[in-house]
Tab-separated table of C-alpha atoms and ligand atoms in Angstrom:
chain	number	residue	atom	x	y	z
A	1	MET	CA	12.557	-2.456	25.472
A	2	GLN	CA	15.593	-0.886	25.400
A	3	LYS	CA	15.378	3.115	23.328
A	4	PRO	CA	18.095	2.446	20.621
A	5	LYS	CA	20.946	4.668	19.231
A	6	LEU	CA	19.373	6.260	15.945
A	7	ASP	CA	21.310	8.547	13.891
A	8	VAL	CA	20.254	10.620	12.111
A	9	LEU	CA	20.404	10.059	8.275
A	10	TYR	CA	18.073	12.694	6.689
A	11	SER	CA	16.003	15.228	8.132
A	12	ALA	CA	11.852	15.624	8.067
A	13	ALA	CA	12.484	18.677	6.079
A	14	THR	CA	15.344	16.961	3.549
A	15	LEU	CA	13.195	14.715	3.148
A	16	GLN	CA	10.175	16.559	1.944
A	17	GLN	CA	12.663	18.369	-0.187
A	18	ARG	CA	14.108	16.356	-1.903
A	19	LEU	CA	10.254	14.189	-2.814
A	20	GLU	CA	9.222	18.017	-4.102
A	21	ALA	CA	12.116	17.841	-6.188
A	22	LEU	CA	11.178	14.173	-7.089
A	23	GLY	CA	7.109	14.895	-7.047
A	24	GLN	CA	7.738	17.935	-10.832
A	25	GLN	CA	10.154	14.857	-12.205
A	26	ILE	CA	7.908	13.012	-12.089
A	27	THR	CA	5.577	15.139	-12.921
A	28	GLU	CA	7.412	16.696	-15.774
A	29	ASP	CA	8.387	13.036	-17.588
A	30	TYR	CA	4.982	11.412	-17.397
A	31	GLN	CA	3.551	14.782	-19.067
A	32	GLN	CA	6.065	14.975	-21.770
A	33	ALA	CA	5.509	11.382	-22.486
A	34	GLY	CA	1.584	12.262	-22.984
A	35	ILE	CA	0.767	10.242	-20.136
A	36	GLU	CA	-2.580	11.900	-18.769
A	37	GLU	CA	-2.499	9.788	-15.433
A	38	ILE	CA	-0.937	6.830	-14.183
A	39	CYS	CA	-1.536	4.553	-10.796
A	40	VAL	CA	1.037	5.062	-7.918
A	41	LEU	CA	1.179	1.494	-6.593
A	42	CYS	CA	2.767	1.632	-3.283
A	43	VAL	CA	4.711	-1.725	-1.721
A	44	LEU	CA	3.515	-2.093	1.675
A	45	LYS	CA	4.555	-1.999	4.508
A	46	GLY	CA	7.367	0.258	3.958
A	47	SER	CA	6.681	3.078	1.648
A	48	PHE	CA	2.781	4.511	3.087
A	49	LEU	CA	4.549	7.217	4.234
A	50	PHE	CA	6.386	7.892	1.457
A	51	THR	CA	3.957	7.388	-0.892
A	52	ALA	CA	1.151	9.985	0.388
A	53	ASP	CA	3.785	12.606	0.969
A	54	LEU	CA	5.008	11.251	-2.516
A	55	ILE	CA	1.596	11.836	-4.810
A	56	ARG	CA	1.215	15.371	-3.078
A	57	HIS	CA	4.263	16.467	-5.213
A	58	ILE	CA	2.541	14.994	-8.980
A	59	GLY	CA	0.500	16.822	-11.070
A	60	ILE	CA	-1.245	14.349	-12.743
A	61	PRO	CA	-4.251	12.439	-12.070
A	62	LEU	CA	-3.658	9.697	-10.468
A	63	ARG	CA	-4.823	6.184	-8.594
A	64	CYS	CA	-3.425	4.126	-5.441
A	65	GLU	CA	-3.326	1.022	-5.675
A	66	PHE	CA	-1.052	-1.386	-2.627
A	67	ILE	CA	0.303	-4.708	-2.471
A	68	GLY	CA	1.953	-5.856	0.446
A	69	LEU	CA	4.883	-8.008	-0.542
A	70	SER	CA	7.523	-9.790	2.566
A	71	SER	CA	10.710	-11.127	1.867
A	72	TYR	CA	13.032	-10.524	5.106
A	73	GLY	CA	10.581	-11.522	8.053
A	74	ASN	CA	12.022	-10.375	10.968
A	75	ALA	CA	16.761	-10.663	10.094
A	76	GLN	CA	18.201	-7.515	8.696
A	77	VAL	CA	19.260	-9.606	5.594
A	78	SER	CA	16.591	-10.365	2.817
A	79	SER	CA	15.390	-13.624	2.629
A	80	GLY	CA	14.797	-13.666	-0.942
A	81	ASN	CA	12.189	-15.898	-0.743
A	82	VAL	CA	9.797	-13.287	-1.731
A	83	VAL	CA	5.990	-13.447	-0.858
A	84	VAL	CA	2.444	-11.778	-1.374
A	85	THR	CA	0.971	-10.863	1.832
A	86	GLN	CA	-2.054	-8.623	0.312
A	87	ALA	CA	-2.965	-8.982	-3.149
A	88	ILE	CA	-3.501	-5.917	-5.614
A	89	GLN	CA	-7.298	-5.301	-5.649
A	90	ASN	CA	-8.238	-3.638	-9.026
A	91	SER	CA	-6.845	-4.456	-12.203
A	92	LEU	CA	-3.496	-2.097	-14.179
A	93	GLU	CA	-4.422	-3.711	-17.358
A	94	GLY	CA	-3.463	-0.586	-19.834
A	95	GLN	CA	-2.112	1.702	-17.095
A	96	ASP	CA	0.653	3.484	-16.811
A	97	VAL	CA	1.905	2.130	-13.696
A	98	LEU	CA	4.293	3.589	-10.751
A	99	VAL	CA	5.910	1.583	-8.485
A	100	VAL	CA	6.276	3.322	-5.143
A	101	GLU	CA	8.494	1.385	-2.206
A	102	ASP	CA	10.279	2.744	0.446
A	103	ILE	CA	13.841	1.312	-0.319
A	104	ILE	CA	16.204	-1.137	-3.350
A	105	ASP	CA	18.062	-3.302	-0.927
A	106	SER	CA	19.612	-6.671	-2.822
A	107	GLY	CA	16.635	-5.611	-5.113
A	108	LEU	CA	14.889	-9.501	-4.907
A	109	SER	CA	11.883	-7.869	-3.457
A	110	MET	CA	11.721	-5.236	-6.790
A	111	HIS	CA	12.967	-8.307	-9.412
A	112	PHE	CA	9.810	-10.662	-7.799
A	113	LEU	CA	7.392	-7.915	-8.193
A	114	LEU	CA	8.613	-6.979	-11.929
A	115	GLN	CA	7.519	-10.440	-12.269
A	116	HIS	CA	4.350	-10.323	-10.785
A	117	LEU	CA	3.072	-7.470	-12.699
A	118	GLN	CA	4.205	-9.311	-15.674
A	119	GLU	CA	0.907	-10.777	-16.108
A	120	LYS	CA	-1.148	-7.708	-15.449
A	121	LYS	CA	-1.104	-5.926	-18.781
A	122	THR	CA	-0.253	-3.394	-18.097
A	123	ARG	CA	0.848	-0.007	-20.567
A	124	SER	CA	3.926	1.074	-19.106
A	125	ILE	CA	5.755	0.564	-15.176
A	126	LYS	CA	8.130	2.614	-13.608
A	127	ILE	CA	10.181	2.658	-10.421
A	128	CYS	CA	10.429	4.611	-7.907
A	129	THR	CA	12.306	3.874	-4.824
A	130	LEU	CA	13.074	6.335	-1.983
A	131	LEU	CA	16.718	4.523	-1.012
A	132	LEU	CA	18.824	2.618	-2.910
A	133	LYS	CA	21.876	0.321	-1.322
A	134	PRO	CA	23.629	0.386	-4.867
A	135	ASP	CA	26.354	-1.509	-3.729
A	136	HIS	CA	24.358	-4.321	-2.346
A	137	LEU	CA	22.213	-4.991	-5.181
A	138	LYS	CA	22.609	-8.307	-6.301
A	139	ILE	CA	20.536	-8.205	-10.116
A	140	LYS	CA	20.260	-5.771	-12.174
A	141	LEU	CA	16.616	-3.630	-12.192
A	142	PRO	CA	15.640	-0.074	-14.397
A	143	ILE	CA	14.543	2.055	-11.349
A	144	ASP	CA	13.390	5.223	-13.281
A	145	TYR	CA	13.447	7.823	-9.668
A	146	THR	CA	16.135	7.257	-6.125
A	147	GLY	CA	15.690	9.802	-3.337
A	148	PHE	CA	18.697	8.926	-2.268
A	149	GLU	CA	21.607	6.033	-2.720
A	150	ILE	CA	23.611	5.383	0.835
A	151	ALA	CA	25.405	2.808	2.425
A	152	ASN	CA	25.038	-0.423	3.600
A	153	HIS	CA	23.872	0.787	6.275
A	154	PHE	CA	20.352	-0.781	8.543
A	155	VAL	CA	18.359	1.941	8.886
A	156	VAL	CA	14.327	2.688	9.896
A	157	GLY	CA	12.240	5.397	10.369
A	158	TYR	CA	9.470	7.117	7.795
A	159	GLY	CA	7.603	3.750	7.557
A	160	LEU	CA	10.841	1.869	7.340
A	161	ASP	CA	10.889	-0.615	10.326
A	162	PHE	CA	13.324	-3.478	12.337
A	163	LYS	CA	10.800	-5.857	13.809
A	164	GLY	CA	7.851	-4.054	12.749
A	165	LEU	CA	8.539	-1.056	15.087
A	166	TYR	CA	10.047	2.669	14.152
A	167	ARG	CA	7.980	3.288	11.257
A	168	ASN	CA	6.661	6.630	12.679
A	169	LEU	CA	9.944	8.475	12.877
A	170	PRO	CA	9.669	11.192	11.348
A	171	TYR	CA	12.900	11.258	10.211
A	172	VAL	CA	15.244	7.940	8.320
A	173	GLY	CA	17.669	7.225	11.045
A	174	VAL	CA	20.785	4.969	11.249
A	175	MET	CA	20.726	1.492	13.334
A	176	ARG	CA	23.687	1.469	15.113
A	177	GLY	CA	26.018	-1.127	17.312
A	178	GLU	CA	23.314	-3.962	19.592
A	179	HIS	CA	19.933	-4.035	18.840
B	1	IMP	P1	15.474	-6.196	-0.860
B	1	IMP	O1	14.716	-7.381	-1.413
B	1	IMP	O2	16.939	-7.063	-0.251
B	1	IMP	O3	15.737	-5.003	-2.090
B	1	IMP	O4	15.165	-5.322	0.266
B	1	IMP	C1	13.863	-4.390	0.114
B	1	IMP	C2	13.097	-4.945	1.214
B	1	IMP	O5	13.841	-5.091	3.124
B	1	IMP	C3	12.771	-3.453	1.258
B	1	IMP	O6	11.294	-2.901	1.223
B	1	IMP	C4	12.649	-3.621	2.846
B	1	IMP	O7	11.274	-3.268	3.629
B	1	IMP	C5	13.196	-3.933	3.474
B	1	IMP	N1	15.146	-3.652	3.872
B	1	IMP	C6	15.889	-3.250	3.503
B	1	IMP	N2	16.835	-2.968	3.834
B	1	IMP	C7	16.504	-2.492	5.052
B	1	IMP	C8	16.812	-0.930	5.770
B	1	IMP	O8	17.517	-0.843	5.992
B	1	IMP	N3	15.478	-1.197	6.973
B	1	IMP	C9	14.281	-1.150	6.906
B	1	IMP	N4	14.172	-2.143	6.212
B	1	IMP	C10	15.015	-2.771	5.083
B	2	MG	MG1	9.715	-1.745	1.530
């Protein structure tokens, strides 16, 4: 396979710096709200790296749960047809849930997830996304924490994929031209 043309958008160092600040903010906010323990819901597959690094900067006790969502197939535009590919294993009842996503693009996946979580009887839900494409949002979402707002590029790396590849890049890069 031909190597893609990638421009580095956020280096590994830049990502870690931002994560540290996000983790501190999240910690302070929950502490100020008197919440002593949270449940971090990692949205697979894209946010496994982000979640792993972010939680090391969160200073309150937490549990991790995982949900698998798929909306894209292999295309670069959201199909809007979101399906759960892996169910959450444990009950979220009474928990303060922090949803951790790699990227919010159209917002349709997150909208679906919020609806899916409605019947789980959580105590609270907050959303944290590493990347947000504000100009692509098709729906209003209560996003609490955003790592970076980006233009309408297709990005890969640091968990984000194109056709399942590039998740292992330590940086976020923009795909250019034909791929
Ligand atoms: P949405 O439903 O349009 O908000 O898309 C959310 C999902 O699409 C994300 O969780 C990603 O898996 C995928 N996605 C959206 N934009 C990109 C991108 O630029 N690169 C890689 N995946 C993306
Ligand atoms: Mg995702």
